[in-house]
Amino acid sequence: MTKPQIWVAAFLVIFLLLFLLEKSTNRSDIQEKSASSSAPQMGQSTQASSPQDLMSSIGCTGCHGTDLKGTKMAPNIHGVKKYWTRDNLINYLRNPVSFMSSERFKSYRIKYEVMMPSFNNIDVKNLGKIADYLLQLQ
Ligand code: HEC
């Protein structure tokens, strides 16, 4: 190679390196941007729809306690799996009064001043999520 040829080759190599460098930094920029723009959305949707958040926003935890293990106002609702099927539990949340005849509920009526309110204004899908969550609490 002559001297000018070496210079040309060297410039070509430098351009190629700069080009690759720019490409790789661009790509990570894009990734960062898409990651930061989608992260809050994902956070919001899981936040709004998790059964725990639903129950605190609806107010279940206000009576049953933040750990759902009961307060002076309402019973422990861990382990309700032994009493309810999924469908019955959803129906119960929508209309508790129609399930009051059992001995368990008679003793609840003596023990607690307030009654379980009916949640027929809540989207059934969300009640389903809550039911699924309650049915797996031990
Ligand atoms: C105003 C207080 C109050 C609120 C709010 C409340 N509950 Fe209750 N809950 C009660 C009481 C009191 C009982 C006991 C039954 C009765 O007296 O009606 C009960 C009973 C229950 C039971 C039946 C327990 C069993 O032994 O089978 C479940 C399940 C339940 N609540 C879930 C919920 C869920 C889920 C929410 C929110 C969507 C909620 N409760 C909101 C007071 C409340």
JSON list of N, CA, C and O in Angstrom, two decimals, residues 59-83:
[
{"chain": "A", "resi": 59, "resn": "GLY", "atom": "N", "xyz": [-63.03, -0.32, 50.06]},
{"chain": "A", "resi": 59, "resn": "GLY", "atom": "CA", "xyz": [-63.26, -0.11, 51.48]},
{"chain": "A", "resi": 59, "resn": "GLY", "atom": "C", "xyz": [-63.37, -1.38, 52.30]},
{"chain": "A", "resi": 59, "resn": "GLY", "atom": "O", "xyz": [-63.67, -1.33, 53.49]},
{"chain": "A", "resi": 60, "resn": "CYS", "atom": "N", "xyz": [-63.16, -2.54, 51.69]},
{"chain": "A", "resi": 60, "resn": "CYS", "atom": "CA", "xyz": [-63.22, -3.81, 52.42]},
{"chain": "A", "resi": 60, "resn": "CYS", "atom": "C", "xyz": [-62.28, -3.79, 53.62]},
{"chain": "A", "resi": 60, "resn": "CYS", "atom": "O", "xyz": [-62.63, -4.24, 54.71]},
{"chain": "A", "resi": 61, "resn": "THR", "atom": "N", "xyz": [-61.06, -3.23, 53.39]},
{"chain": "A", "resi": 61, "resn": "THR", "atom": "CA", "xyz": [-60.06, -3.26, 54.46]},
{"chain": "A", "resi": 61, "resn": "THR", "atom": "C", "xyz": [-60.45, -2.34, 55.62]},
{"chain": "A", "resi": 61, "resn": "THR", "atom": "O", "xyz": [-60.02, -2.56, 56.74]},
{"chain": "A", "resi": 62, "resn": "GLY", "atom": "N", "xyz": [-61.29, -1.34, 55.34]},
{"chain": "A", "resi": 62, "resn": "GLY", "atom": "CA", "xyz": [-61.76, -0.46, 56.40]},
{"chain": "A", "resi": 62, "resn": "GLY", "atom": "C", "xyz": [-62.50, -1.22, 57.49]},
{"chain": "A", "resi": 62, "resn": "GLY", "atom": "O", "xyz": [-62.41, -0.87, 58.66]},
{"chain": "A", "resi": 63, "resn": "CYS", "atom": "N", "xyz": [-63.24, -2.24, 57.12]},
{"chain": "A", "resi": 63, "resn": "CYS", "atom": "CA", "xyz": [-63.96, -3.05, 58.10]},
{"chain": "A", "resi": 63, "resn": "CYS", "atom": "C", "xyz": [-63.20, -4.32, 58.47]},
{"chain": "A", "resi": 63, "resn": "CYS", "atom": "O", "xyz": [-63.11, -4.68, 59.63]},
{"chain": "A", "resi": 64, "resn": "HIS", "atom": "N", "xyz": [-62.69, -5.01, 57.47]},
{"chain": "A", "resi": 64, "resn": "HIS", "atom": "CA", "xyz": [-62.07, -6.32, 57.73]},
{"chain": "A", "resi": 64, "resn": "HIS", "atom": "C", "xyz": [-60.61, -6.20, 58.15]},
{"chain": "A", "resi": 64, "resn": "HIS", "atom": "O", "xyz": [-59.99, -7.21, 58.48]},
{"chain": "A", "resi": 65, "resn": "GLY", "atom": "N", "xyz": [-60.05, -4.97, 58.11]},
{"chain": "A", "resi": 65, "resn": "GLY", "atom": "CA", "xyz": [-58.67, -4.78, 58.51]},
{"chain": "A", "resi": 65, "resn": "GLY", "atom": "C", "xyz": [-57.75, -4.83, 57.31]},
{"chain": "A", "resi": 65, "resn": "GLY", "atom": "O", "xyz": [-58.05, -5.51, 56.33]},
{"chain": "A", "resi": 66, "resn": "THR", "atom": "N", "xyz": [-56.61, -4.11, 57.38]},
{"chain": "A", "resi": 66, "resn": "THR", "atom": "CA", "xyz": [-55.70, -4.08, 56.23]},
{"chain": "A", "resi": 66, "resn": "THR", "atom": "C", "xyz": [-55.16, -5.47, 55.93]},
{"chain": "A", "resi": 66, "resn": "THR", "atom": "O", "xyz": [-54.88, -5.79, 54.78]},
{"chain": "A", "resi": 67, "resn": "ASP", "atom": "N", "xyz": [-55.03, -6.32, 56.93]},
{"chain": "A", "resi": 67, "resn": "ASP", "atom": "CA", "xyz": [-54.57, -7.69, 56.67]},
{"chain": "A", "resi": 67, "resn": "ASP", "atom": "C", "xyz": [-55.75, -8.65, 56.45]},
{"chain": "A", "resi": 67, "resn": "ASP", "atom": "O", "xyz": [-55.56, -9.84, 56.28]},
{"chain": "A", "resi": 68, "resn": "LEU", "atom": "N", "xyz": [-56.98, -8.10, 56.46]},
{"chain": "A", "resi": 68, "resn": "LEU", "atom": "CA", "xyz": [-58.22, -8.87, 56.27]},
{"chain": "A", "resi": 68, "resn": "LEU", "atom": "C", "xyz": [-58.42, -9.93, 57.35]},
{"chain": "A", "resi": 68, "resn": "LEU", "atom": "O", "xyz": [-59.16, -10.88, 57.16]},
{"chain": "A", "resi": 69, "resn": "LYS", "atom": "N", "xyz": [-57.75, -9.74, 58.48]},
{"chain": "A", "resi": 69, "resn": "LYS", "atom": "CA", "xyz": [-57.89, -10.75, 59.54]},
{"chain": "A", "resi": 69, "resn": "LYS", "atom": "C", "xyz": [-58.92, -10.36, 60.59]},
{"chain": "A", "resi": 69, "resn": "LYS", "atom": "O", "xyz": [-58.97, -10.92, 61.68]},
{"chain": "A", "resi": 70, "resn": "GLY", "atom": "N", "xyz": [-59.73, -9.35, 60.26]},
{"chain": "A", "resi": 70, "resn": "GLY", "atom": "CA", "xyz": [-60.82, -9.02, 61.16]},
{"chain": "A", "resi": 70, "resn": "GLY", "atom": "C", "xyz": [-60.52, -7.85, 62.07]},
{"chain": "A", "resi": 70, "resn": "GLY", "atom": "O", "xyz": [-59.37, -7.57, 62.39]},
{"chain": "A", "resi": 71, "resn": "THR", "atom": "N", "xyz": [-61.57, -7.12, 62.44]},
{"chain": "A", "resi": 71, "resn": "THR", "atom": "CA", "xyz": [-61.49, -6.02, 63.40]},
{"chain": "A", "resi": 71, "resn": "THR", "atom": "C", "xyz": [-62.71, -6.13, 64.31]},
{"chain": "A", "resi": 71, "resn": "THR", "atom": "O", "xyz": [-63.48, -7.08, 64.20]},
{"chain": "A", "resi": 72, "resn": "LYS", "atom": "N", "xyz": [-62.91, -5.11, 65.14]},
{"chain": "A", "resi": 72, "resn": "LYS", "atom": "CA", "xyz": [-64.12, -5.10, 65.97]},
{"chain": "A", "resi": 72, "resn": "LYS", "atom": "C", "xyz": [-65.38, -5.01, 65.12]},
{"chain": "A", "resi": 72, "resn": "LYS", "atom": "O", "xyz": [-66.47, -5.32, 65.57]},
{"chain": "A", "resi": 73, "resn": "MET", "atom": "N", "xyz": [-65.21, -4.50, 63.87]},
{"chain": "A", "resi": 73, "resn": "MET", "atom": "CA", "xyz": [-66.37, -4.27, 63.02]},
{"chain": "A", "resi": 73, "resn": "MET", "atom": "C", "xyz": [-66.74, -5.46, 62.14]},
{"chain": "A", "resi": 73, "resn": "MET", "atom": "O", "xyz": [-67.88, -5.60, 61.75]},
{"chain": "A", "resi": 74, "resn": "ALA", "atom": "N", "xyz": [-65.77, -6.28, 61.81]},
{"chain": "A", "resi": 74, "resn": "ALA", "atom": "CA", "xyz": [-66.04, -7.33, 60.82]},
{"chain": "A", "resi": 74, "resn": "ALA", "atom": "C", "xyz": [-65.09, -8.52, 61.02]},
{"chain": "A", "resi": 74, "resn": "ALA", "atom": "O", "xyz": [-64.00, -8.36, 61.55]},
{"chain": "A", "resi": 75, "resn": "PRO", "atom": "N", "xyz": [-65.54, -9.71, 60.61]},
{"chain": "A", "resi": 75, "resn": "PRO", "atom": "CA", "xyz": [-64.75, -10.92, 60.89]},
{"chain": "A", "resi": 75, "resn": "PRO", "atom": "C", "xyz": [-63.52, -11.07, 60.00]},
{"chain": "A", "resi": 75, "resn": "PRO", "atom": "O", "xyz": [-63.39, -10.42, 58.98]},
{"chain": "A", "resi": 76, "resn": "ASN", "atom": "N", "xyz": [-62.64, -11.97, 60.44]},
{"chain": "A", "resi": 76, "resn": "ASN", "atom": "CA", "xyz": [-61.51, -12.44, 59.64]},
{"chain": "A", "resi": 76, "resn": "ASN", "atom": "C", "xyz": [-62.05, -13.07, 58.35]},
{"chain": "A", "resi": 76, "resn": "ASN", "atom": "O", "xyz": [-62.96, -13.88, 58.41]},
{"chain": "A", "resi": 77, "resn": "ILE", "atom": "N", "xyz": [-61.52, -12.68, 57.21]},
{"chain": "A", "resi": 77, "resn": "ILE", "atom": "CA", "xyz": [-61.97, -13.34, 55.98]},
{"chain": "A", "resi": 77, "resn": "ILE", "atom": "C", "xyz": [-60.83, -14.12, 55.31]},
{"chain": "A", "resi": 77, "resn": "ILE", "atom": "O", "xyz": [-60.83, -14.32, 54.10]},
{"chain": "A", "resi": 78, "resn": "HIS", "atom": "N", "xyz": [-59.85, -14.53, 56.11]},
{"chain": "A", "resi": 78, "resn": "HIS", "atom": "CA", "xyz": [-58.89, -15.53, 55.62]},
{"chain": "A", "resi": 78, "resn": "HIS", "atom": "C", "xyz": [-59.57, -16.90, 55.74]},
{"chain": "A", "resi": 78, "resn": "HIS", "atom": "O", "xyz": [-60.33, -17.13, 56.66]},
{"chain": "A", "resi": 79, "resn": "GLY", "atom": "N", "xyz": [-59.27, -17.77, 54.81]},
{"chain": "A", "resi": 79, "resn": "GLY", "atom": "CA", "xyz": [-59.79, -19.14, 54.90]},
{"chain": "A", "resi": 79, "resn": "GLY", "atom": "C", "xyz": [-61.27, -19.28, 54.61]},
{"chain": "A", "resi": 79, "resn": "GLY", "atom": "O", "xyz": [-61.88, -20.29, 54.97]},
{"chain": "A", "resi": 80, "resn": "VAL", "atom": "N", "xyz": [-61.88, -18.30, 53.92]},
{"chain": "A", "resi": 80, "resn": "VAL", "atom": "CA", "xyz": [-63.31, -18.44, 53.60]},
{"chain": "A", "resi": 80, "resn": "VAL", "atom": "C", "xyz": [-63.55, -19.48, 52.49]},
{"chain": "A", "resi": 80, "resn": "VAL", "atom": "O", "xyz": [-64.69, -19.79, 52.18]},
{"chain": "A", "resi": 81, "resn": "LYS", "atom": "N", "xyz": [-62.44, -20.02, 51.97]},
{"chain": "A", "resi": 81, "resn": "LYS", "atom": "CA", "xyz": [-62.55, -21.05, 50.94]},
{"chain": "A", "resi": 81, "resn": "LYS", "atom": "C", "xyz": [-63.44, -22.21, 51.43]},
{"chain": "A", "resi": 81, "resn": "LYS", "atom": "O", "xyz": [-64.15, -22.82, 50.64]},
{"chain": "A", "resi": 82, "resn": "LYS", "atom": "N", "xyz": [-63.38, -22.50, 52.74]},
{"chain": "A", "resi": 82, "resn": "LYS", "atom": "CA", "xyz": [-64.15, -23.64, 53.22]},
{"chain": "A", "resi": 82, "resn": "LYS", "atom": "C", "xyz": [-65.66, -23.37, 53.19]},
{"chain": "A", "resi": 82, "resn": "LYS", "atom": "O", "xyz": [-66.45, -24.31, 53.28]},
{"chain": "A", "resi": 83, "resn": "TYR", "atom": "N", "xyz": [-66.07, -22.11, 53.06]},
{"chain": "A", "resi": 83, "resn": "TYR", "atom": "CA", "xyz": [-67.50, -21.80, 53.06]},
{"chain": "A", "resi": 83, "resn": "TYR", "atom": "C", "xyz": [-68.07, -21.53, 51.67]},
{"chain": "A", "resi": 83, "resn": "TYR", "atom": "O", "xyz": [-69.27, -21.63, 51.47]}
]
